[in-house]
PDB file of C-alpha atoms in Angstrom:
ATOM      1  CA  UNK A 104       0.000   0.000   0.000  1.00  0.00           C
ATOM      2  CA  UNK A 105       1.168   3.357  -0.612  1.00  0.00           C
ATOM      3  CA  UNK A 106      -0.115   4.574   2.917  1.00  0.00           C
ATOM      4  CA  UNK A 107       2.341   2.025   4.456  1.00  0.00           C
ATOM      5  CA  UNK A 108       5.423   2.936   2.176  1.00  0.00           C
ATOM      6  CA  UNK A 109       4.853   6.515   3.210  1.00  0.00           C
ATOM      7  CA  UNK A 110       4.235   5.417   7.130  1.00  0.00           C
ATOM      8  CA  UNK A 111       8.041   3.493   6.530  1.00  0.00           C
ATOM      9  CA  UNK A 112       9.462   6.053   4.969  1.00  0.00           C
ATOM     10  CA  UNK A 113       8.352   8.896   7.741  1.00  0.00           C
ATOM     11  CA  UNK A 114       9.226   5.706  10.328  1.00  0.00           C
ATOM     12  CA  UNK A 115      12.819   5.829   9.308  1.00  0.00           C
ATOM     13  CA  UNK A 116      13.066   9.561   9.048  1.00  0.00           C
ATOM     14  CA  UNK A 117      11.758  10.498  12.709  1.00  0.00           C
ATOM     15  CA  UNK A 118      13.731   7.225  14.221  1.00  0.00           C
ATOM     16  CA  UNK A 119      16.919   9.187  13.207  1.00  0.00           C
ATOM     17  CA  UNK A 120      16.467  12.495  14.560  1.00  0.00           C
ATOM     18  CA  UNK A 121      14.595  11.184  17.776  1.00  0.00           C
ATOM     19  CA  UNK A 122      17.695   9.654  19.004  1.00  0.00           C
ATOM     20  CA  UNK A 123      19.100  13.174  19.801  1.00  0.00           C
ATOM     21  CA  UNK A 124      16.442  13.042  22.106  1.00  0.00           C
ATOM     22  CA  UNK A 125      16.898  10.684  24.458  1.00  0.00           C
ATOM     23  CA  UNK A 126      19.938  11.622  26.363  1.00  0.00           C
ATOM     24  CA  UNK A 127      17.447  14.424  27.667  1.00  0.00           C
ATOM     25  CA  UNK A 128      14.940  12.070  29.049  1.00  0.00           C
ATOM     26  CA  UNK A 129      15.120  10.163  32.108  1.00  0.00           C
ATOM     27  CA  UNK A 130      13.288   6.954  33.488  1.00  0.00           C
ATOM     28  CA  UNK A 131      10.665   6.952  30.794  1.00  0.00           C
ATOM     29  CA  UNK A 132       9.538   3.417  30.187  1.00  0.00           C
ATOM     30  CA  UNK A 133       8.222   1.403  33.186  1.00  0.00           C
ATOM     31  CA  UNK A 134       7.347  -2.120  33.508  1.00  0.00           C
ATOM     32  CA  UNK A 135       3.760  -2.781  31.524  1.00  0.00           C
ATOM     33  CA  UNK A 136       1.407  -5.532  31.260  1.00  0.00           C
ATOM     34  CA  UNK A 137      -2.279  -4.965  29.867  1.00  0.00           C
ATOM     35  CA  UNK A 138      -4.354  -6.239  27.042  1.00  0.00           C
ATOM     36  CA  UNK A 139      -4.492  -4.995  23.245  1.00  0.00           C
ATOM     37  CA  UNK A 140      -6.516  -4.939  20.031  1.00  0.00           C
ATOM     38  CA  UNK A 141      -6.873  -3.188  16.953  1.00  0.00           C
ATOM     39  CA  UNK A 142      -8.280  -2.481  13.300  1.00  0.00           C
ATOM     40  CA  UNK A 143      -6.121  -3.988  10.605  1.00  0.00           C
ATOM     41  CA  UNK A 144      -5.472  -3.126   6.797  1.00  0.00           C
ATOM     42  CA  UNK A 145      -4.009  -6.189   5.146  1.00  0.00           C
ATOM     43  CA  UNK A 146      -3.084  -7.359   1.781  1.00  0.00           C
ATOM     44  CA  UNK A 147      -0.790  -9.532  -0.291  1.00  0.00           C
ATOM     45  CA  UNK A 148       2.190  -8.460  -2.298  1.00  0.00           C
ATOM     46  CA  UNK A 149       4.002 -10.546  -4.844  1.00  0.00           C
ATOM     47  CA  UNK A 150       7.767 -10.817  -5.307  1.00  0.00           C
ATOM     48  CA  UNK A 151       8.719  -7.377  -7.064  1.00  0.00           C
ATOM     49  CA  UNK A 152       5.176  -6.044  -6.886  1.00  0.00           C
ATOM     50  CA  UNK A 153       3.842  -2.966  -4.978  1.00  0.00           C
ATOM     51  CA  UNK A 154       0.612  -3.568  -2.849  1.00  0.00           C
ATOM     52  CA  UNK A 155      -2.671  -2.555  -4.651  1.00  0.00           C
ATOM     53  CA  UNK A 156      -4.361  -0.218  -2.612  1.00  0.00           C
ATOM     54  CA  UNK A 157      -7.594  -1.539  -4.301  1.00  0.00           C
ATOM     55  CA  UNK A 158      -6.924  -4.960  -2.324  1.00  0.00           C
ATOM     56  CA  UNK A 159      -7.442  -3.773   0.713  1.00  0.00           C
ATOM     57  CA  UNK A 160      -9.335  -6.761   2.883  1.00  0.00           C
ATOM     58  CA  UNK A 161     -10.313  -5.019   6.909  1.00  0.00           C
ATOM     59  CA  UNK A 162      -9.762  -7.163   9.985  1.00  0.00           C
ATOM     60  CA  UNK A 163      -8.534  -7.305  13.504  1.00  0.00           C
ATOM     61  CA  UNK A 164      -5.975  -7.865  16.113  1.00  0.00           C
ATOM     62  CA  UNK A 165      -6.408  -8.646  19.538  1.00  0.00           C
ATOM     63  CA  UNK A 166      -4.309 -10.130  22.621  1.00  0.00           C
ATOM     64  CA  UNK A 167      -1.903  -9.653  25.388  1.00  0.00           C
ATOM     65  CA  UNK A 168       1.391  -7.260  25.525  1.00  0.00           C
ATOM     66  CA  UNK A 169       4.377  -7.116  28.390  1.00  0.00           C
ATOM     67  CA  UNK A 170       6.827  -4.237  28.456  1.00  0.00           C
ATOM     68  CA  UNK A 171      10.196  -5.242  30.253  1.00  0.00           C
ATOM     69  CA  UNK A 172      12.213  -2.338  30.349  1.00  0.00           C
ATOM     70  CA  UNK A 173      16.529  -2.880  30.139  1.00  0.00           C
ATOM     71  CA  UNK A 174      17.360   1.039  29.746  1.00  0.00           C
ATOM     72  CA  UNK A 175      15.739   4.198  31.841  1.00  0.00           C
ATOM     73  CA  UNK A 176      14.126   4.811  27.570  1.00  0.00           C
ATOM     74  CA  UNK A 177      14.240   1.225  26.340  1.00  0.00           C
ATOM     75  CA  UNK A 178      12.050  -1.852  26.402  1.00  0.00           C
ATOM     76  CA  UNK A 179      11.473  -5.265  24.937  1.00  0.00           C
ATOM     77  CA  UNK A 180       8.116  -5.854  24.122  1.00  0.00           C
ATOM     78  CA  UNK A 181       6.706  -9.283  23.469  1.00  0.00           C
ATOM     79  CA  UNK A 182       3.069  -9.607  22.486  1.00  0.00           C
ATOM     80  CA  UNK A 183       0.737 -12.426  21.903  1.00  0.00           C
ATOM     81  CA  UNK A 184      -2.331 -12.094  19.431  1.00  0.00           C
ATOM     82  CA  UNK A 185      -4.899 -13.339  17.192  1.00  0.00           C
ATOM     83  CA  UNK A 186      -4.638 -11.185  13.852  1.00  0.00           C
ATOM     84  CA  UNK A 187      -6.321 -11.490  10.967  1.00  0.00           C
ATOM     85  CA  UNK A 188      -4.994 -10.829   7.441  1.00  0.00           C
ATOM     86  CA  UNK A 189      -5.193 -11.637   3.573  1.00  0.00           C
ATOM     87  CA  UNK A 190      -6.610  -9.653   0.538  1.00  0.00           C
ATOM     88  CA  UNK A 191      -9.620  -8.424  -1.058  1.00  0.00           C
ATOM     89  CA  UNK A 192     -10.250  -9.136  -5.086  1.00  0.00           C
ATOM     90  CA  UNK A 193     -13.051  -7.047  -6.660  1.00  0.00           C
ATOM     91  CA  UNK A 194     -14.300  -8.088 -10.083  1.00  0.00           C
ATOM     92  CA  UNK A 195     -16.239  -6.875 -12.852  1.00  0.00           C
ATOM     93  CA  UNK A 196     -16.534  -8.401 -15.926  1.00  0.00           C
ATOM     94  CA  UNK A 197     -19.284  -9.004 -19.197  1.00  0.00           C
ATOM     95  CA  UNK A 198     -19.892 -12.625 -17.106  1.00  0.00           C
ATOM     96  CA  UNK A 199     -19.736 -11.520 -13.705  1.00  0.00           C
ATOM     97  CA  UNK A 200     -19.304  -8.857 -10.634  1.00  0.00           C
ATOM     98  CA  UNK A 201     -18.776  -8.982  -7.214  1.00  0.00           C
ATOM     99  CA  UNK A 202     -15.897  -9.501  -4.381  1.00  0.00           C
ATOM    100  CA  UNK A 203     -13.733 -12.312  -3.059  1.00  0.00           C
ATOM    101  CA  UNK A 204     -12.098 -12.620   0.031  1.00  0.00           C
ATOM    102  CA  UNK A 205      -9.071 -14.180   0.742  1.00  0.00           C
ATOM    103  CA  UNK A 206      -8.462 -14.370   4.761  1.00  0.00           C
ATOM    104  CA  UNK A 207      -5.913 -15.963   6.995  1.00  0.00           C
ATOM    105  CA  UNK A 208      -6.203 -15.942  10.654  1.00  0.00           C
ATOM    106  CA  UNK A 209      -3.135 -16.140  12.613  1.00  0.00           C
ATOM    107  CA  UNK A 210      -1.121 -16.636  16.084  1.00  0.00           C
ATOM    108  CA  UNK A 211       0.981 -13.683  16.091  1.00  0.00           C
ATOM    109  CA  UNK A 212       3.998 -13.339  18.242  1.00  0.00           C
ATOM    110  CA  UNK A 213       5.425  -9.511  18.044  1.00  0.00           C
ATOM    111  CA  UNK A 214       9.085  -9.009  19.822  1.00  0.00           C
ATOM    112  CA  UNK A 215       9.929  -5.914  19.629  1.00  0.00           C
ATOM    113  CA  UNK A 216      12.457  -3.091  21.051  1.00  0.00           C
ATOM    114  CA  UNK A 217      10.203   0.126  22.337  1.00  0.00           C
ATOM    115  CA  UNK A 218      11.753   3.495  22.770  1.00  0.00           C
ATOM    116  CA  UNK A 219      10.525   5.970  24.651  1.00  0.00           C
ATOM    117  CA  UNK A 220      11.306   9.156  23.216  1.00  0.00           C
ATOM    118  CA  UNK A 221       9.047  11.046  26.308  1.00  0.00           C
ATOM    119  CA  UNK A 222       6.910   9.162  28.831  1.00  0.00           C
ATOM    120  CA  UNK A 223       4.184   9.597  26.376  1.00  0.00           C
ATOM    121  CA  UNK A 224       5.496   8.831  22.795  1.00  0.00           C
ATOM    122  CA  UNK A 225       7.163   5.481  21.997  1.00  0.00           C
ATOM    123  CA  UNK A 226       8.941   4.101  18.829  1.00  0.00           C
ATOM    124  CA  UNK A 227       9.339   0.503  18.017  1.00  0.00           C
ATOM    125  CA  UNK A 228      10.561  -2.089  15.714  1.00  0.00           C
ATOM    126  CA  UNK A 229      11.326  -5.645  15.679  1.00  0.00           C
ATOM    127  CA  UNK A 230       9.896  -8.598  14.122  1.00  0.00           C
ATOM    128  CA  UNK A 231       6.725 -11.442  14.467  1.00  0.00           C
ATOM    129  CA  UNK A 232       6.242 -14.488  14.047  1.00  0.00           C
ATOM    130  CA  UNK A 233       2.882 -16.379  13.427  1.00  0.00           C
ATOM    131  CA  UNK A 234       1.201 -19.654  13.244  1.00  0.00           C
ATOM    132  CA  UNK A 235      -1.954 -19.834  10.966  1.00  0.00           C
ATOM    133  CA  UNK A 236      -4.896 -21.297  12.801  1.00  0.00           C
ATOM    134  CA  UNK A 237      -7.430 -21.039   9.799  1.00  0.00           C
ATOM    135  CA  UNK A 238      -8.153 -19.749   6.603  1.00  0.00           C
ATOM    136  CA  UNK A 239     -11.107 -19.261   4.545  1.00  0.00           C
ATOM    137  CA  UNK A 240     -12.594 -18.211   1.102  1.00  0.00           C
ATOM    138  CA  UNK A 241     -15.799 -15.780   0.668  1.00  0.00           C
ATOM    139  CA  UNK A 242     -17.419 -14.276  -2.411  1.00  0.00           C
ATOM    140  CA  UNK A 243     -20.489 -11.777  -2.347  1.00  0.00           C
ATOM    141  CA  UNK A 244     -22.029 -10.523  -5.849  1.00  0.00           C
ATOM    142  CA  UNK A 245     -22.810 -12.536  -8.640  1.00  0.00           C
ATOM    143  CA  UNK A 246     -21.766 -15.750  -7.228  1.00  0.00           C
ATOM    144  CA  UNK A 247     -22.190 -16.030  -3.439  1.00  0.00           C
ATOM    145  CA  UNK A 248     -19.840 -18.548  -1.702  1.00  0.00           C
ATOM    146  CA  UNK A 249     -17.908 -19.398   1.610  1.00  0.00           C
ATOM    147  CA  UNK A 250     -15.667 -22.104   2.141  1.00  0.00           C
ATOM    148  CA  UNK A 251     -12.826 -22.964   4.620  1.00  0.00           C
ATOM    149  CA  UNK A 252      -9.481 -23.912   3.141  1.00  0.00           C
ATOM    150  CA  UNK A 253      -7.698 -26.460   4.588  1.00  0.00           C
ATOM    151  CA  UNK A 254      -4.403 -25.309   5.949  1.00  0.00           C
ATOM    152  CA  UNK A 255      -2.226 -28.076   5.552  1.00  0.00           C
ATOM    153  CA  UNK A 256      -2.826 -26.229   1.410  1.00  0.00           C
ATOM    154  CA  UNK A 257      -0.797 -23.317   3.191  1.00  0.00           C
ATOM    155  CA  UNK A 258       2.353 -22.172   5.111  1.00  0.00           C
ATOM    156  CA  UNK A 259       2.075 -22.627   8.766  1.00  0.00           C
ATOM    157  CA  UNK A 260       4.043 -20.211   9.228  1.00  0.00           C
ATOM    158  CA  UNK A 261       4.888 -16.640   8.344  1.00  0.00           C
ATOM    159  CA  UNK A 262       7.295 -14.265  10.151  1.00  0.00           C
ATOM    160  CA  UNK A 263       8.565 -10.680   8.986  1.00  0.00           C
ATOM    161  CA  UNK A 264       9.207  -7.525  10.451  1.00  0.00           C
ATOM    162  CA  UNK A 265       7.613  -4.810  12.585  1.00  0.00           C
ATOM    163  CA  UNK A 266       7.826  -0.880  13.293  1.00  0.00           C
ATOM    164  CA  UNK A 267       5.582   1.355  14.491  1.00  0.00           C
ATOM    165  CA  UNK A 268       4.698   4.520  16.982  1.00  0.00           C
ATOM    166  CA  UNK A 269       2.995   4.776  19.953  1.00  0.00           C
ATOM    167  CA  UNK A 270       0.915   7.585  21.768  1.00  0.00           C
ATOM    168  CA  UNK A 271       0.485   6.525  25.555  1.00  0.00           C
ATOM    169  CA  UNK A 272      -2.554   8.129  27.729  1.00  0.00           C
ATOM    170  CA  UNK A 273      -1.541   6.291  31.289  1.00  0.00           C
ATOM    171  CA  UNK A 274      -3.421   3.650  31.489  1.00  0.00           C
ATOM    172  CA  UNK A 275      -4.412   3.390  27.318  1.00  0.00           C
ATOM    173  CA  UNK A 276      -2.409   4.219  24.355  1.00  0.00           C
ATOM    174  CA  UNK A 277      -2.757   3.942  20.882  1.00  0.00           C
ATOM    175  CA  UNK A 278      -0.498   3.534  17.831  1.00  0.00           C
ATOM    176  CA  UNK A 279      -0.005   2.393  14.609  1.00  0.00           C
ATOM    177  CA  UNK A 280       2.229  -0.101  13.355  1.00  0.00           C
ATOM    178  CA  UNK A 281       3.248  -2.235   9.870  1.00  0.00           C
ATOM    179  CA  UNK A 282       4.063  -5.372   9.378  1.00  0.00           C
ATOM    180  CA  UNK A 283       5.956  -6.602   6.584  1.00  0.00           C
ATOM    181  CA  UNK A 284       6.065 -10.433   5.410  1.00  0.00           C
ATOM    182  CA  UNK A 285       9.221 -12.025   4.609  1.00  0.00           C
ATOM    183  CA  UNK A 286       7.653 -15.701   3.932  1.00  0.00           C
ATOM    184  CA  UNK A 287       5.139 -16.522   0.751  1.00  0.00           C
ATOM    185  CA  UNK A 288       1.668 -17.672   2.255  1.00  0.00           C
ATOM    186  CA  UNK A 289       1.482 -20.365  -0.535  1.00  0.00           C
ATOM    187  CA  UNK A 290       3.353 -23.842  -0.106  1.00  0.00           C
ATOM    188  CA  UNK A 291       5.789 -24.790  -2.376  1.00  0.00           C
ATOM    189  CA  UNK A 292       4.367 -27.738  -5.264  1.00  0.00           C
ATOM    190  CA  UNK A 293       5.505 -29.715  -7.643  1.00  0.00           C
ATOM    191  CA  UNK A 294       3.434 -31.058 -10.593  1.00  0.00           C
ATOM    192  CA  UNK A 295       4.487 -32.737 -13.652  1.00  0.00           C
ATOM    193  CA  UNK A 296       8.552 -31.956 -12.956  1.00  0.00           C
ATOM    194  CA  UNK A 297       7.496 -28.304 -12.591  1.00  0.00           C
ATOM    195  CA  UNK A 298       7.935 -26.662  -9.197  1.00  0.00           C
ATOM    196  CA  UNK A 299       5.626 -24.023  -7.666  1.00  0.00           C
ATOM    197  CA  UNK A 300       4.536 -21.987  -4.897  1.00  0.00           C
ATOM    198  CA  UNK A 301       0.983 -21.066  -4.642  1.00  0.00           C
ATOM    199  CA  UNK A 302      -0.189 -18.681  -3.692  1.00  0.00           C
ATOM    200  CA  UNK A 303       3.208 -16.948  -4.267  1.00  0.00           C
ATOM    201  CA  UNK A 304       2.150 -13.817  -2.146  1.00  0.00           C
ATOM    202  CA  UNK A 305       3.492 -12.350   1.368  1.00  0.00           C
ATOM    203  CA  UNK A 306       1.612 -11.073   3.907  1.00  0.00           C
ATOM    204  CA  UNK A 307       1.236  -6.869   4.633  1.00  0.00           C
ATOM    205  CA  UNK A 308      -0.758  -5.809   7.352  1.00  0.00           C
ATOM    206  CA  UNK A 309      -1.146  -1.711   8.804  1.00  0.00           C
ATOM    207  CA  UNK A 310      -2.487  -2.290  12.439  1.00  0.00           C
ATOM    208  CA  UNK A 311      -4.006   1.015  14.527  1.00  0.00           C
ATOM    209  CA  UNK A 312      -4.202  -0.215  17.653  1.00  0.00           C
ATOM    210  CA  UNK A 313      -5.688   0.306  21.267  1.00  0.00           C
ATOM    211  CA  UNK A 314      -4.010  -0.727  24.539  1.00  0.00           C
ATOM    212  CA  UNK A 315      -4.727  -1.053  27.951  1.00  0.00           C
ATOM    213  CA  UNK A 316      -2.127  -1.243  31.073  1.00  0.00           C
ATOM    214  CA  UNK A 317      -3.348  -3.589  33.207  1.00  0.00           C
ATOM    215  CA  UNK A 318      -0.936  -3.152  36.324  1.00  0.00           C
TER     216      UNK A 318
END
């Protein structure tokens, strides 16, 4: 998606001159636990190809966060969720019209290294890892349908990296984060002599997001 390029882009950008910052600061993560969910933008993106904005398939994230500081400004953050993800493909044709959805619903596990630039804002990055639970398949339009895909006809597992900002309101915060796939939902095939991974896409996923500090 273009909205996540730019998000990256601006990411890397503010990461560099924040650390100026920080020196100035003092004592301004604490240990966190609370509770966490979200709205999530996803998509798929082929190897070489920019995200289609037009594919845009809405979700949700929710689960469990800790926030172990090692620094007076700096914190690992694991996180455990359910997230959704996948892609949305809208047709229209002489034959037919409509939507398809293409979803994948996943254990996510988030590590991530948290800055806090004031006791208020927070920077982080790292990477995930996830286990996929269950997918499924669901047209509206012309042709109506909804079927569960077996997932032993996917990866198991996808993993790629994190960054994102945070706006903290003691005890709830919000922020927005991306999520970039390294690994191809698909599973690798081969038929005939001919090898091939289907489908040969990787996940990307723009999460705003809602916690709560529980302690």
């Amino acid at each position: 998606m273009k909205l996540q390029a730019n998000f990256l882009c601006a990411f890397t950008l503010f990461l560099s001159a924040s650390f100026g910052m920080l020196h100035a600061q003092d004592n301004n993560v604490n240990t966190e636990f609370g509770v966490k969910g979200g709205f999530n933008m996803s998509n798929l993106y082929g190897s070489g190809d920019d995200v289609d904005d037009n594919n845009v398939l809405y979700g949700f994230n929710a689960g469990v966060y800790a926030t172990l500081p090692i620094s007076d400004f700096v914190a690992i953050q694991p996180e455990l969720l359910f997230t959704t993800k996948g892609a949305k493909l809208e047709y229209n044709n002489a034959f037919a019209s409509g939507d398809a959805k293409f979803r994948l619903n996943y254990i996510e596990l988030p590590l991530l290294v948290r800055v806090n630039v004031t006791k208020n804002f927070n920077i982080h990055a790292g990477g995930y890892a996830s286990y996929l639970v269950s997918s499924k398949v669901s047209g509206n339009g012309s042709i109506d349908f909804d079927q569960d895909i077996d997932t032993d006809d996917l990866a198991k597992f996808d993993a790629g990296i994190s960054a994102g900002v945070g706006v903290d309101f003691n005890p709830i915060s919000v922020g927005l984060r991306y999520n970039y796939g390294l690994t191809t939902v698909g599973k690798e095939r081969t038929v005939a002599g001919t090898t091939y991974t289907f489908p040969d896409a990787k996940n990307s996923n723009l999460t705003l997001y809602l916690s709560y500090k529980l302690n």
